[in-house]
Structures are given as C-alpha cells and as structure tokens.
Coordinates of C-alpha atoms and ligand atoms in Angstrom, one line a residue:
X9 CA -20.4 6.8 -38.2
X10 CA -24.0 7.0 -39.1
X11 CA -26.2 3.7 -38.9
X12 CA -24.0 2.5 -36.2
X13 CA -25.2 2.8 -32.4
X14 CA -22.1 4.4 -30.8
X15 CA -22.9 3.3 -27.4
X16 CA -23.1 -0.3 -28.6
X17 CA -19.8 0.3 -30.4
X18 CA -18.3 1.6 -27.1
X19 CA -19.5 -1.5 -24.9
X20 CA -18.3 -3.7 -27.6
X21 CA -14.7 -2.3 -27.6
X22 CA -14.2 -1.8 -23.8
X23 CA -15.3 -5.4 -23.1
X24 CA -13.4 -6.9 -25.5
X25 CA -10.5 -9.2 -24.4
X26 CA -9.2 -9.1 -28.0
X27 CA -7.8 -6.1 -29.7
X28 CA -10.2 -4.3 -31.8
X29 CA -9.7 -1.9 -34.5
X30 CA -12.7 0.2 -36.5
X31 CA -11.5 1.4 -40.1
X32 CA -13.2 3.3 -42.6
X33 CA -13.1 2.4 -45.7
X34 CA -9.8 3.5 -46.7
X35 CA -8.3 1.9 -43.7
X36 CA -7.9 4.8 -41.5
X37 CA -8.2 4.2 -37.8
X38 CA -11.7 5.3 -36.3
X39 CA -11.5 3.5 -33.1
X40 CA -9.0 1.5 -31.1
X41 CA -9.7 -0.5 -27.7
X42 CA -7.4 -0.4 -24.6
X43 CA -6.6 -4.2 -25.3
X44 CA -5.0 -3.2 -28.8
X45 CA -2.8 -0.5 -27.1
X46 CA -1.7 -3.0 -24.6
X47 CA -0.8 -5.4 -27.3
X48 CA 0.8 -3.1 -29.8
X49 CA 2.4 -0.5 -27.5
X50 CA 0.7 2.2 -29.1
X51 CA -1.5 4.8 -27.2
X52 CA -5.1 5.3 -29.0
X53 CA -4.2 9.2 -29.4
X54 CA -0.9 8.2 -31.6
X55 CA -3.0 5.6 -33.9
X56 CA -6.3 7.5 -34.1
X57 CA -6.9 9.1 -37.8
X58 CA -4.2 7.6 -39.1
X59 CA -3.8 5.3 -41.8
X60 CA -3.4 1.0 -41.0
X61 CA -0.8 0.5 -43.4
X62 CA 1.5 2.8 -41.2
X63 CA 1.1 0.2 -38.6
X64 CA 1.7 -2.8 -40.9
X65 CA 5.4 -4.1 -41.6
X66 CA 5.6 -4.2 -45.6
X67 CA 7.9 -6.7 -46.5
X68 CA 6.6 -9.4 -44.6
X69 CA 2.9 -8.6 -45.0
X70 CA 2.7 -7.3 -48.6
X71 CA 1.0 -10.5 -49.4
X72 CA -1.4 -10.5 -46.3
X73 CA -2.6 -6.8 -47.4
X74 CA -3.3 -8.1 -51.1
X75 CA -4.9 -11.3 -49.7
X76 CA -7.0 -9.3 -47.0
X77 CA -8.1 -6.8 -49.4
X78 CA -9.5 -9.3 -51.7
X79 CA -11.3 -11.2 -49.2
X80 CA -13.0 -8.4 -48.1
X81 CA -13.9 -7.2 -51.3
X82 CA -15.1 -10.4 -52.2
X83 CA -16.7 -12.0 -48.9
X84 CA -16.8 -9.3 -46.5
X85 CA -14.2 -11.3 -44.6
X86 CA -11.0 -12.3 -43.8
X87 CA -8.9 -14.0 -41.5
X88 CA -5.3 -15.5 -41.0
X89 CA -2.1 -15.2 -38.8
X90 CA 0.6 -12.4 -39.5
X91 CA 3.8 -11.0 -37.8
X92 CA 3.6 -7.4 -37.0
X93 CA 6.2 -4.8 -35.0
X94 CA 5.1 -3.3 -31.7
X95 CA 6.4 0.1 -31.1
X96 CA 9.4 -0.9 -29.2
X97 CA 10.2 -3.0 -32.5
X98 CA 9.8 -6.3 -31.1
X99 CA 7.5 -8.7 -32.9
X100 CA 3.9 -9.1 -32.4
X101 CA 2.5 -12.6 -33.7
X102 CA -1.0 -12.3 -34.0
X103 CA -4.3 -13.8 -35.4
X104 CA -6.8 -11.5 -37.4
X105 CA -10.1 -11.5 -38.1
X106 CA -11.3 -8.6 -40.5
X107 CA -14.7 -8.1 -41.3
X108 CA -16.5 -5.4 -43.5
X109 CA -19.5 -3.9 -42.5
X110 CA -21.9 -3.0 -44.9
X111 CA -25.0 -0.8 -44.9
X112 CA -28.3 -2.8 -46.3
X113 CA -27.6 -1.2 -49.8
X114 CA -24.3 0.0 -51.2
X115 CA -20.8 -0.4 -50.8
X116 CA -18.3 -0.8 -47.6
X117 CA -18.6 1.5 -44.8
X118 CA -16.4 0.0 -42.4
X119 CA -14.2 -2.3 -41.3
X120 CA -13.8 -4.2 -38.1
X121 CA -10.3 -5.7 -37.2
X122 CA -10.2 -8.1 -34.2
X123 CA -6.5 -9.2 -33.0
X124 CA -5.7 -11.8 -30.9
X125 CA -2.5 -12.5 -29.7
X126 CA -1.2 -15.8 -30.7
X127 CA 1.5 -16.0 -28.1
X128 CA -1.3 -16.0 -25.4
X129 CA -3.3 -18.7 -27.4
X130 CA -0.3 -20.8 -27.2
X131 CA 0.0 -20.1 -23.4
X132 CA -3.8 -21.3 -23.0
X133 CA -3.0 -24.5 -24.9
X134 CA 0.3 -25.1 -22.8
X135 CA -1.9 -25.0 -19.6
X136 CA -4.8 -27.0 -21.0
X137 CA -3.5 -30.2 -20.1
X138 CA -2.1 -28.8 -16.8
X139 CA -4.6 -31.1 -15.1
X140 CA -2.5 -34.2 -16.0
X141 CA 0.8 -32.5 -14.7
X142 CA 1.8 -32.4 -11.2
X143 CA 4.1 -29.8 -11.4
X144 CA 3.3 -26.3 -13.1
X145 CA 6.3 -25.9 -15.8
X146 CA 6.8 -22.1 -15.1
X147 CA 6.8 -21.8 -11.4
X148 CA 7.6 -25.2 -10.1
X149 CA 4.6 -25.2 -8.1
X150 CA 2.6 -28.1 -7.9
X151 CA -0.9 -28.0 -9.6
X152 CA -4.8 -28.1 -8.8
X153 CA -5.0 -31.9 -8.2
X154 CA -1.6 -31.8 -5.7
X155 CA -3.3 -28.9 -3.8
X156 CA -6.8 -30.8 -3.6
X157 CA -4.8 -34.1 -2.0
X158 CA -2.9 -31.5 0.4
X159 CA -5.9 -29.8 1.5
X160 CA -7.7 -33.0 2.0
X161 CA -5.1 -34.2 3.8
X162 CA -4.5 -31.1 6.3
X163 CA -8.4 -31.4 6.6
X164 CA -7.9 -34.9 8.2
X165 CA -5.4 -33.8 10.7
X166 CA -7.4 -30.9 11.7
X167 CA -10.4 -33.0 12.5
X168 CA -8.3 -34.9 14.9
X169 CA -6.6 -31.6 16.6
X170 CA -9.8 -29.3 16.4
X171 CA -8.1 -26.6 14.4
X172 CA -8.9 -24.8 11.2
X173 CA -7.3 -25.1 7.7
X174 CA -7.6 -21.9 5.6
X175 CA -7.9 -21.9 1.8
X176 CA -6.7 -18.7 0.0
X177 CA -7.1 -18.0 -3.5
X178 CA -5.0 -15.5 -5.3
X179 CA -5.7 -13.5 -8.5
X180 CA -3.3 -11.7 -10.2
X181 CA -4.5 -9.0 -12.6
X182 CA -4.9 -11.2 -16.2
X183 CA -4.7 -8.1 -18.2
X184 CA -1.1 -7.1 -16.6
X185 CA 0.2 -10.3 -16.8
X186 CA -1.1 -10.2 -20.5
X187 CA 0.5 -6.8 -21.0
X188 CA 4.0 -8.0 -19.8
X189 CA 3.8 -10.9 -21.9
X190 CA 2.9 -9.0 -25.1
X191 CA 5.2 -6.0 -24.4
X192 CA 8.1 -7.5 -22.6
X193 CA 8.0 -10.6 -23.8
X194 CA 7.2 -14.4 -22.3
X195 CA 10.5 -14.7 -20.7
X196 CA 9.8 -11.6 -18.6
X197 CA 6.2 -12.9 -18.0
X198 CA 7.8 -15.9 -17.0
X199 CA 9.8 -14.3 -14.5
X200 CA 7.2 -12.2 -13.2
X201 CA 5.1 -15.3 -12.0
X202 CA 8.5 -16.9 -10.9
X203 CA 9.1 -13.9 -8.6
X204 CA 5.4 -14.2 -7.2
X205 CA 6.1 -17.3 -6.2
X206 CA 9.1 -16.6 -4.4
X207 CA 7.1 -14.2 -2.5
X208 CA 4.1 -15.9 -1.7
X209 CA 6.5 -18.9 -0.3
X210 CA 8.3 -16.4 2.0
X211 CA 4.7 -15.8 3.8
X212 CA 4.2 -19.4 4.4
X213 CA 5.1 -21.9 6.9
X214 CA 6.7 -25.2 6.1
X215 CA 3.2 -26.9 6.9
X216 CA 1.7 -24.8 4.8
X217 CA 1.1 -25.1 0.7
X218 CA 1.2 -23.2 -2.7
X219 CA 0.0 -24.1 -5.9
X220 CA -0.7 -22.5 -9.4
X221 CA -4.2 -23.4 -10.5
X222 CA -4.6 -21.2 -13.7
X223 CA -2.5 -19.0 -15.7
X224 CA -2.9 -16.1 -13.1
X225 CA -4.3 -17.9 -10.1
X226 CA -2.5 -19.4 -7.2
X227 CA -4.2 -21.6 -4.4
X228 CA -2.5 -21.4 -1.0
X229 CA -3.4 -23.7 1.5
X230 CA -2.9 -23.0 5.4
X231 CA -2.2 -26.1 7.4
X232 CA -3.0 -24.8 10.7
X233 CA -4.9 -21.5 11.7
X234 CA -6.2 -22.2 15.3
X235 CA -9.6 -22.3 15.5
X236 CA -13.1 -20.2 15.5
X237 CA -12.5 -16.3 15.3
X238 CA -8.9 -17.1 15.9
X239 CA -8.9 -18.6 12.6
X240 CA -10.4 -15.6 10.9
X241 CA -7.8 -13.2 12.5
X242 CA -4.9 -15.6 11.5
X243 CA -5.9 -15.9 8.0
X244 CA -6.3 -12.3 7.8
X245 CA -2.8 -11.9 9.0
X246 CA -1.2 -14.1 6.4
X247 CA -3.3 -12.4 3.9
X248 CA -2.1 -9.0 4.9
X249 CA 1.5 -10.3 4.9
X250 CA 1.0 -11.3 1.4
X251 CA -0.1 -8.1 0.1
X252 CA 2.9 -6.5 2.2
X253 CA 5.2 -8.9 0.0
X254 CA 3.5 -8.0 -3.3
X255 CA 3.2 -4.0 -2.5
X256 CA 7.1 -3.9 -3.8
X257 CA 7.0 -3.5 -7.5
X258 CA 8.5 -6.4 -9.3
X259 CA 11.8 -5.4 -11.2
X260 CA 11.9 -6.9 -14.9
X261 CA 15.1 -5.8 -16.2
X262 CA 14.8 -1.9 -16.6
X263 CA 10.8 -1.9 -15.8
X264 CA 9.2 -1.8 -12.5
X265 CA 5.9 -3.6 -12.7
X266 CA 3.1 -3.2 -10.0
X267 CA 1.6 -6.2 -8.8
X268 CA -2.2 -6.1 -8.3
X269 CA -4.1 -9.1 -6.6
X270 CA -7.4 -10.2 -5.2
X271 CA -7.9 -12.7 -2.8
X272 CA -10.7 -15.0 -1.6
X273 CA -10.6 -17.0 1.5
X274 CA -12.4 -19.8 3.0
X275 CA -12.0 -22.0 6.3
X276 CA -12.7 -25.5 7.2
X277 CA -15.0 -26.2 8.8
X278 CA -17.3 -23.5 8.5
X279 CA -17.1 -23.0 4.6
X280 CA -16.9 -26.2 3.6
X281 CA -16.5 -30.0 4.7
X282 CA -14.0 -31.0 1.6
X283 CA -11.5 -30.0 -0.3
X284 CA -13.2 -29.5 -3.2
X285 CA -16.0 -27.2 -1.5
X286 CA -13.5 -25.1 0.2
X287 CA -11.8 -24.5 -3.1
X288 CA -15.0 -23.7 -5.0
X289 CA -16.1 -21.4 -2.4
X290 CA -12.6 -19.8 -2.6
X291 CA -13.0 -19.2 -6.1
X292 CA -16.7 -17.6 -5.2
X293 CA -14.7 -15.4 -2.7
X294 CA -12.2 -14.4 -5.2
X295 CA -14.9 -13.2 -7.6
X296 CA -16.4 -11.2 -4.9
X297 CA -13.1 -9.6 -4.2
X298 CA -12.4 -8.9 -7.7
X299 CA -15.4 -7.2 -7.9
X300 CA -14.8 -5.0 -5.1
X301 CA -11.8 -3.6 -6.5
X302 CA -8.3 -4.1 -7.0
X303 CA -6.1 -5.4 -3.7
X304 CA -9.0 -6.8 -1.8
X305 CA -9.4 -9.8 -0.1
X306 CA -12.8 -11.5 0.9
X307 CA -13.7 -14.1 3.4
X308 CA -16.2 -16.4 1.9
X309 CA -18.6 -16.5 4.8
X310 CA -20.6 -13.2 4.9
X311 CA -20.9 -12.7 8.8
X312 CA -17.2 -13.1 9.2
X313 CA -16.3 -10.7 6.4
X314 CA -17.8 -7.8 8.5
X315 CA -15.3 -8.8 11.2
X316 CA -12.4 -9.2 8.8
X317 CA -13.1 -5.9 7.1
X318 CA -13.1 -4.0 10.2
X319 CA -10.1 -5.4 11.4
X320 CA -8.2 -5.0 8.1
X321 CA -9.8 -1.1 8.1
X322 CA -8.4 -0.7 11.5
X323 CA -5.0 -2.2 11.0
X324 CA -4.7 -0.1 7.7
X325 CA -5.3 3.0 9.3
X326 CA -3.0 2.3 12.3
X327 CA -0.1 2.0 9.7
X328 CA -1.1 5.8 8.9
X329 CA -1.6 6.9 12.6
X330 CA 2.0 7.6 13.5
X331 CA 2.6 9.8 10.6
X332 CA -0.8 11.2 10.9
X333 CA 0.1 12.1 14.6
X334 CA -3.4 10.5 15.7
X335 CA -1.2 8.9 18.5
X336 CA -1.0 10.3 21.7
X337 CA 0.1 9.3 25.4
X338 CA -1.8 9.8 28.5
X339 CA -0.4 9.2 31.9
X340 CA -1.9 8.0 34.9
X341 CA -0.5 8.9 38.3
X342 CA 0.6 6.4 40.7
X343 CA 0.2 7.3 44.5
X344 CA 2.6 6.4 47.3
X345 CA 0.3 4.9 50.2
X346 CA 2.4 6.0 52.9
X347 CA 2.5 9.6 51.8
X348 CA -0.3 10.2 49.4
X349 CA 1.8 11.8 47.0
X350 CA 2.2 11.1 43.0
X351 CA 5.1 9.3 42.9
X352 CA 5.2 7.9 39.4
X353 CA 3.0 7.9 36.0
X354 CA 2.2 5.4 33.8
X355 CA 2.5 6.5 30.2
X356 CA -0.9 4.7 28.3
X357 CA -1.2 5.1 24.5
X358 CA -4.6 6.6 23.1
X359 CA -5.6 6.5 19.4
X360 CA -7.2 9.6 18.6
X361 CA -9.3 8.6 15.2
X362 CA -10.5 11.1 12.9
X363 CA -13.8 9.4 12.4
X364 CA -14.1 6.6 15.1
X365 CA -12.9 8.8 17.9
X366 CA -10.8 7.4 20.7
X367 CA -9.6 3.8 20.2
X368 CA -8.4 1.9 23.3
X369 CA -5.3 0.2 23.3
X370 CA -6.9 -3.0 24.2
X371 CA -8.4 -2.7 20.8
X372 CA -5.5 -1.9 18.6
X373 CA -2.3 -3.0 20.6
X374 CA -2.9 -6.6 19.8
X375 CA -3.4 -5.8 16.2
X376 CA -0.2 -3.9 16.4
X377 CA 1.8 -6.8 17.8
X378 CA 0.3 -9.1 15.5
X379 CA 1.5 -7.3 12.5
X380 CA 4.7 -6.3 13.9
X381 CA 3.6 -2.3 14.1
X382 CA 4.2 -2.5 17.5
X383 CA 7.7 -2.2 16.9
X384 CA 7.7 1.6 15.7
X385 CA 4.8 2.4 17.9
X386 CA 6.9 1.2 20.9
X387 CA 9.7 3.5 19.9
X388 CA 7.5 6.1 19.6
X389 CA 5.7 5.6 23.0
X390 CA 9.4 5.7 24.7
X391 CA 10.4 8.6 23.0
X392 CA 7.6 10.7 23.9
X393 CA 7.5 9.5 27.6
X394 CA 11.2 10.2 28.0
X395 CA 11.1 13.7 26.6
X396 CA 7.6 14.4 28.6
X397 CA 9.6 13.3 31.8
X398 CA 12.5 15.7 30.7
X399 CA 9.8 18.6 29.9
X400 CA 8.7 17.6 33.8
X401 CA 12.2 17.9 35.2
X402 CA 13.0 21.0 33.4
X403 CA 10.1 22.5 35.0
X404 CA 11.4 22.1 38.4
X405 CA 8.3 19.8 39.5
X406 CA 8.6 17.2 42.2
X407 CA 10.5 14.1 40.7
X408 CA 8.3 11.2 39.4
X409 CA 8.9 8.2 37.9
X410 CA 7.7 7.4 34.3
X411 CA 6.6 3.8 33.5
X412 CA 6.3 2.8 29.7
X413 CA 4.7 -0.4 28.6
X414 CA 7.0 -2.8 26.3
X415 CA 5.8 -5.4 24.4
X416 CA 7.3 -8.7 23.7
X417 CA 8.4 -8.0 20.3
X418 CA 10.3 -5.0 21.3
X419 CA 12.5 -7.4 23.3
X420 CA 12.8 -9.6 20.5
X421 CA 14.5 -7.1 18.8
X422 CA 18.4 -6.6 19.5
X423 CA 18.3 -2.8 19.8
X424 CA 16.0 -2.1 22.7
X425 CA 18.7 -1.5 25.2
X426 CA 20.5 0.6 22.6
X427 CA 17.4 2.8 22.1
X428 CA 16.9 3.3 25.7
X429 CA 20.7 4.5 26.2
X430 CA 20.2 7.0 23.3
X431 CA 17.3 8.5 24.6
X432 CA 18.5 8.5 28.0
X433 CA 21.6 10.6 26.4
X434 CA 19.4 12.4 24.2
X435 CA 17.1 14.0 26.8
X436 CA 19.4 13.9 30.0
X437 CA 16.6 12.4 32.3
X438 CA 17.6 10.5 35.6
X439 CA 17.6 6.8 34.4
X440 CA 16.3 5.5 37.9
X441 CA 13.3 7.5 36.8
X442 CA 12.0 5.6 34.0
X443 CA 10.2 2.2 34.7
X444 CA 10.0 0.0 31.7
X445 CA 6.7 -2.5 32.5
X446 CA 7.0 -6.1 30.8
X447 CA 4.2 -8.5 31.3
X448 CA 4.9 -12.2 32.7
X449 CA 4.2 -13.9 29.1
X450 CA 6.6 -11.5 27.1
X451 CA 9.3 -12.7 29.6
X452 CA 8.6 -16.3 29.4
X453 CA 8.5 -16.7 25.7
X454 CA 12.3 -16.3 25.1
X455 CA 13.9 -16.3 28.7
X456 CA 17.7 -16.5 28.2
X457 CA 17.3 -13.8 25.6
X458 CA 15.2 -11.4 27.9
X459 CA 17.5 -12.2 30.9
X460 CA 20.4 -10.6 28.7
X461 CA 18.3 -7.6 27.5
X462 CA 16.9 -6.9 30.6
X463 CA 20.3 -7.0 32.5
X464 CA 21.5 -4.6 29.9
X465 CA 18.8 -2.1 30.7
X466 CA 19.3 -2.8 34.2
X467 CA 23.0 -1.9 34.0
X468 CA 22.0 1.5 32.3
X469 CA 20.2 2.1 36.2
X470 CA 16.7 1.9 34.3
X471 CA 14.1 0.3 36.5
X472 CA 12.1 -2.8 35.2
X473 CA 8.8 -3.7 36.5
X474 CA 6.8 -7.0 36.0
X475 CA 2.9 -5.9 34.9
X476 CA -0.1 -7.8 35.0
X477 CA 1.4 -10.0 38.0
X478 CA -0.9 -13.0 38.2
X479 CA -2.4 -13.2 34.8
X480 CA 0.6 -15.0 33.5
X481 CA 1.8 -18.8 34.7
X482 CA 5.2 -17.8 36.3
X483 CA 5.8 -18.1 39.8
X484 CA 7.7 -15.6 42.0
X485 CA 10.6 -17.7 42.3
X486 CA 11.1 -18.1 38.7
X487 CA 11.0 -14.3 38.2
X488 CA 13.7 -14.2 40.8
X489 CA 16.3 -14.5 38.0
X490 CA 15.3 -11.1 36.3
X491 CA 16.2 -8.2 37.5
X492 CA 12.6 -6.4 38.5
X493 CA 12.3 -3.6 40.9
X494 CA 8.7 -3.3 40.9
X495 CA 5.9 -5.6 40.6
X496 CA 2.5 -4.7 39.6
X497 CA -0.7 -6.7 40.6
X498 CA -3.5 -7.0 37.9
X499 CA -6.5 -5.4 38.6
X500 CA -8.4 -8.7 38.2
X501 CA -7.6 -9.6 41.8
X502 CA -8.4 -6.2 43.2
X503 CA -11.8 -6.2 41.5
X504 CA -12.6 -9.0 43.5
X505 CA -10.8 -8.3 46.9
X506 CA -13.8 -7.1 48.9
X507 CA -16.0 -10.1 48.1
X508 CA -13.5 -13.2 47.6
X509 CA -11.6 -14.0 50.3
X510 CA -9.4 -15.9 48.4
X511 CA -8.3 -13.2 46.2
X512 CA -7.4 -11.4 49.2
X513 CA -5.3 -14.1 50.3
X514 CA -3.8 -14.4 47.2
X515 CA -2.8 -10.6 47.0
X516 CA -1.5 -11.0 50.6
X517 CA 1.0 -13.6 49.7
X518 CA 2.2 -12.0 46.5
X519 CA 2.9 -8.7 48.6
X520 CA 4.8 -10.4 51.2
X521 CA 6.5 -12.6 48.6
X522 CA 7.8 -9.6 46.6
X523 CA 8.7 -7.8 49.5
X524 CA 11.0 -10.8 50.3
X525 CA 12.6 -10.1 47.1
X526 CA 12.8 -6.7 48.0
X527 CA 10.5 -5.5 45.5
X528 CA 8.1 -2.6 45.5
X529 CA 4.4 -3.4 45.0
X530 CA 1.9 -1.4 43.0
X531 CA -1.6 -2.4 43.0
X532 CA -3.5 -1.6 39.6
X533 CA -7.1 -0.8 38.9
X534 CA -8.2 0.6 42.5
X535 CA -11.7 2.2 42.3
X536 CA -13.1 2.1 45.7
X537 CA -12.5 3.4 49.1
X538 CA -12.8 -0.5 50.5
X539 CA -10.5 -1.2 48.2
X540 CA -7.8 1.2 49.3
X541 CA -8.2 0.2 53.0
X542 CA -7.7 -3.6 52.4
X543 CA -4.6 -2.5 50.4
X544 CA -3.5 -0.2 53.4
X545 CA -4.1 -3.3 55.5
X546 CA -1.9 -5.4 53.4
X547 CA 0.9 -3.4 53.2
X548 CA 0.8 -2.4 49.4
X549 CA 3.5 0.2 48.3
X550 CA 1.7 2.2 45.7
X551 CA -1.7 2.4 44.3
X552 CA -2.8 3.3 40.3
X553 CA -6.4 3.3 39.6
X554 CA -9.4 5.6 39.0
X555 CA -9.9 6.1 42.6
X556 CA -7.2 8.9 42.6
X557 CA -7.3 9.4 38.8
X558 CA -7.9 7.5 35.1
X559 CA -5.0 8.5 32.5
X560 CA -5.0 12.1 31.7
X561 CA -3.3 14.4 29.0
X562 CA 0.1 15.5 29.8
X563 CA -1.0 18.9 30.6
X564 CA -3.7 17.7 33.4
X565 CA -0.9 15.6 35.2
X566 CA 1.2 18.7 35.0
X567 CA -1.4 20.4 37.2
X568 CA -1.8 17.8 39.1
X569 CA 1.9 17.8 39.9
X570 CA 1.8 21.8 40.4
X571 CA -1.2 21.7 42.9
X572 CA 0.6 18.8 44.6
X573 CA -2.7 16.6 44.6
X574 CA -2.8 14.0 47.5
X575 CA -4.4 11.0 48.0
Ligands
C2E39 P1 -1.9 -2.2 31.5 O1 -0.4 -1.7 31.4 O2 -2.2 -3.1 32.3 O3 -2.4 -0.7 31.8 C1 -3.5 -0.5 33.0 C2 -4.5 -0.6 32.4 O4 -5.6 -0.5 33.1 C3 -4.9 1.0 31.5 O5 -5.8 0.5 30.6 C4 -5.8 1.7 32.3 O6 -6.2 2.8 31.7 C5 -6.5 0.5 33.3 N1 -6.8 1.5 34.7 C6 -6.1 1.9 35.3 N2 -6.9 2.1 36.6 C7 -8.0 1.4 36.5 C8 -9.2 1.3 37.2 O7 -9.2 1.8 38.3 N3 -10.5 0.8 36.7 C9 -10.4 0.1 35.6 N4 -11.3 -0.6 35.0 N5 -9.2 0.2 34.5 C10 -8.3 0.9 35.3 P2 -5.6 1.0 29.4 O8 -5.1 2.2 28.9 O9 -7.0 0.6 28.2 O10 -4.5 -0.2 28.8 C11 -4.7 -1.3 28.4 C12 -3.4 -2.1 28.3 O11 -3.2 -1.7 27.2 C13 -2.6 -1.7 29.0 O12 -2.5 -2.6 30.4 C14 -0.9 -2.0 28.4 O13 -1.3 -3.7 28.3 C15 -1.5 -2.0 27.1 N6 -0.9 -0.7 26.2 C16 -1.4 0.6 26.8 N7 -0.5 1.6 26.3 C17 0.9 0.8 25.8 C18 1.8 1.2 25.1 O14 2.3 2.3 24.7 N8 2.6 0.0 24.5 C19 2.4 -1.2 24.9 N9 2.8 -2.1 24.3 N10 0.8 -1.3 25.3 C20 0.4 -0.4 26.1
MG40 MG1 1.4 -1.4 32.2
MG41 MG1 -1.0 -3.5 34.1

C-alpha cells in the first residue's frame, strides 16, 4: 500500500455511497467498503484477500473480464454494466467503473472498482419526474405539490380560527431502504414503504395529510394543533405516536426489519408564514435531527427545542419508571373535624427520579394522561394503595379509608370495575374503605359511559368522591345522577377564604348543597388555623392539608396512626 495515504483511502471508502473495492494487480481484494457489503450480501471478512474472480459469475461475464482487462491495460480505465450474483444467489445488476492506479513510473499497482446498483439508478429516474405526478405510484400517497396546497389551505383556515398548523418531515434511513432494495429486492422495498405509509396514516386524523416527498422522505401536515405552547406539545405527542408506531419491526417475508427515522417539525405561524417556508424549515430541522443521531425529532425553532426536548426526555423516562421502581405512593391524612382523628388518607403519587430527584405529579401526570401511560401507572397506584390498606388493616390499626385518584382515561377503558373487584378479592379489604376520587372534567366528557362504570363500582360497595370540586363547570344538580358519597372542595377556594368574602359564601353554599344530597364534605389544602376556624363554622366534615400534615411515606402514616395523632 506504499505511496497511498491510508487515511485518505479510509475516508473515501467510508463516505462513498457507491460500492468500492480496492484490488491489487492480480485482482486480490485489499479493501472493501460497507456499501458494497450491503449491496452484495458478502461481509468484508468473506472478501478480503480473495480474488475478485471468485465473486464474478463466469458464464455471463467472461466477455466483461476480457474486455475490462484489455481496457485497463490500454487506457487505465474501463466502465460498463454487468449482472452479478449476490451471496443469496439473487441477481445484482450493477454499473462498474474500474480505474488502474499507476505510480509515477512503472506498472499498475492497484485497481479501484466503483460499483453502483442499476436498480437504484432506475429508482431515482422514476422519482425524477415526480413533481409532475400528484400521486406516488408506490405508496398511493400524494406528492409534494399536493401537500404544499394542503398546507396552504390549512394555513388559511388556521388564520381565521387562530390555531397552529404543524409540518412534520420524516426521513427514513436511506441506507436501510437501499439495503432492502438490493438484498431482498425492489418488491420488498416497496412493501416496506407501503407498511410505513399505513402506520403513518394511523397516527393522523382525517383533516391531516401525509405525502411522499422523495424516495425516503415523507411530509406530514397536522391541520389543527391548538396554538402557542400547546401546539408544541401536541405536535410532540404526534411525533411520539409516530415513533411508537414505527418502533415495531416490519416483517418482509421471514425478515424482521427495524425502522429508523428522524423527524423535523415546524409550526405555523411561528416558524413560517407560508407553506414553502414551513417545508423548507422542516427540512432544516430534519437535517439537524439526522445529525443528532438515530430516532430523533427536532423542532425548527431553537427556543422551543429545549421545552420539547425536556418533555420528550421526561416521557421516555416515565415509560421506564414503573419497571425501575421509581414510582412510590405517599399518603396524606384526612382528619374528622368533629373528633380530630385521622379517618382517611389520600394516596398521592411521587416519582423519585435517580438524577432529577422528586418530580411532582403536577409535572408528569399530564404527560402520562396524554400518552396513555396513565393506564398502567393508574393500575399500579390502585394496586399499591389497596395492598397498603390491607397491611394497615392486618396490623390492627384504627381503620381508615383510602383515597385513590382516578384519571379520565382509566374510566374510558372498560375494565376499571373488574380491576377493582379483583383487587378487593385479592387483598380482602373492606370495600367501603376504598374511595375513588374523580374530577368533574373526567365525568363530563362521557356522561353515559361514566354513570355506568360508576354504578358498577358503587355496587361493589366502594365509595366515590368528586375531586377538585369548583374547578370544572358542573353543578351539584348535574352531579346528582352520579353515586358520589363525598365532595372535595378544591384548595383554590380555601386559599382565598379569609380574605375574600365571595369565596366564603361559595364554600358555604357548596357545603349546604352537598349536605342536602347526604354527601360528606372534605376541604382540601387547609394550611392555617384561621382557615380551620372558618371551616368549623361552615360545618365542613373533614379536612386535608399541610396544617395537619403533607403527604408522607407509608411508614410515617403508620406511626401517626399508632400514636393516635390528633388535630
Ligand atoms: P389532588 O388529587 O387534588 O391532590 C391534592 C393535592 O394538593 C396534592 O398535590 C397535595 O399534596 C396538595 N395539597 C394537600 N394539602 C395541601 C396544602 O395544604 N397546601 C397546598 N399548597 N397543597 C396541598 P400533589 O400530590 O402534587 O398532587 C397533585 C395532583 O396530581 C392531585 O391533585 C391529583 O390530581 C394528581 N395525582 C396525584 N397522584 C395521583 C395518582 O396516583 N393518580 C392520578 N390520576 N392523579 C394523581
Ligand atoms: Mg385527589
Ligand atoms: Mg383535589
């Protein structure tokens, strides 16, 4: 290898999209790059040191070899098309360029062989006049021109309705698609793209669009993604959904192919006023995401990137939090105003992150709700709370009620009542000591379904509470149709109660109405003695707040119960 800079060769080989072979004067293979390995199916190890003739198919290429050798000796150069066999015996139709490397004086030292797959070239040619097509023949998707129109239409509508439009560019790993085309055949390559299309479509709503922009790039338009920070969050949720849908490998015959993709996102109006600008910036963001590594998504605007990145990271970690046992349940005592005794506790989730420390549910429960992670997390909470209650009962401590927060999504699934029933059977706890807390907004989204589920749970003997009352839009009369035993007044009313006479009047009215419906009233967020005095005057039944205790780990609550701590 004297006379040739080794490093230079390495750089050329590694960066070449073409297959490259370096041969000595007798045709023995000295170097081979990855592109050629992918194309031919032979690993570098199988080729190094072997003669090139072993990898040429003699019958069809006898002529080529003679022709090439002659050309090389005469001109130092030869090029032409040949058909070879891949390792798996499939045909590989390639365009070859052979160059002889000569030292300043003397005879040939090396040959450089550059190989381009002809099928790939055809592919590009087919794609070349795409701008004139409105539909991509492989996936049936619209092409870029149509997507531009649709983005422009969505922008006009967004302008009127004051919401955002998202443009998302998704780039598949080109080398992988090429590898599929060359090693499994074009049919399989097309199948791969079709499957990606199906999965992308599933992540979108009917008002959204997806188009095939180039061989391996797809463009998606999200017609309505609310506005401002909400838009960043919503676009992030869609990106996450897409990753999830692509994270399952695609089956091509017997082969399982992992999908790797990057995404770049832009939002109207902040990242561009017109469709072209949004697309251009989405391309930039995509390029940036590629640079950052596999499976990455990137917002165009840098200040938003930080927020999106944090959220994305939190979300990724949250997925693992259950398995890593980073979640735990704290318990905040609820005290009876008449006796001063602890008569209940609300289970409140905490995430103890190994690096970030304790993360409050206010920060991660909304993410869990948007991503659906709340379902497994909620099940974990319910189970943990029931087992803890069973433990307290076994210890012979004064019986207390256990409050568990339930999110809307847990209701929408059909199995909540079944899950509760199973846990009651498993743990043997008294059903009337379990108290599920539901917020107003969770009920209102699907009244009929919720009434059904709530009645099933109530029939098991389990108590139901309405949480954060006063923050939603429901009225007590509306809530009458639900089997609630307890009403928890939101702490925002209590905060203002000593300074704002309206707040006191509202709380007074809520308590009176709840009592007329035979409901117990728990006041949340009680922090001061003054607030306590007012709550006694207004005849609230129970209080929960920092005045008595914040939420504490199970063993600390055990101690409170053992010591018979009182208000
Ligand atoms: P929430 O159910 O209304 O819970 C009461 C919240 O008020 C708790 O916040 C509690 O620590 C806080 N709090 C209690 N007393 C005081 C007080 O005197 N002053 C102040 N400033 N705050 C007080 P936390 O633990 O941060 O929980 C926030 C919300 O997160 C909960 O509101 C609930 O909606 C949700 N959450 C917590 N755990 C779970 C869970 O396991 N599942 C679900 N779905 N949501 C949960
Ligand atoms: Mg609650
Ligand atoms: Mg509450």
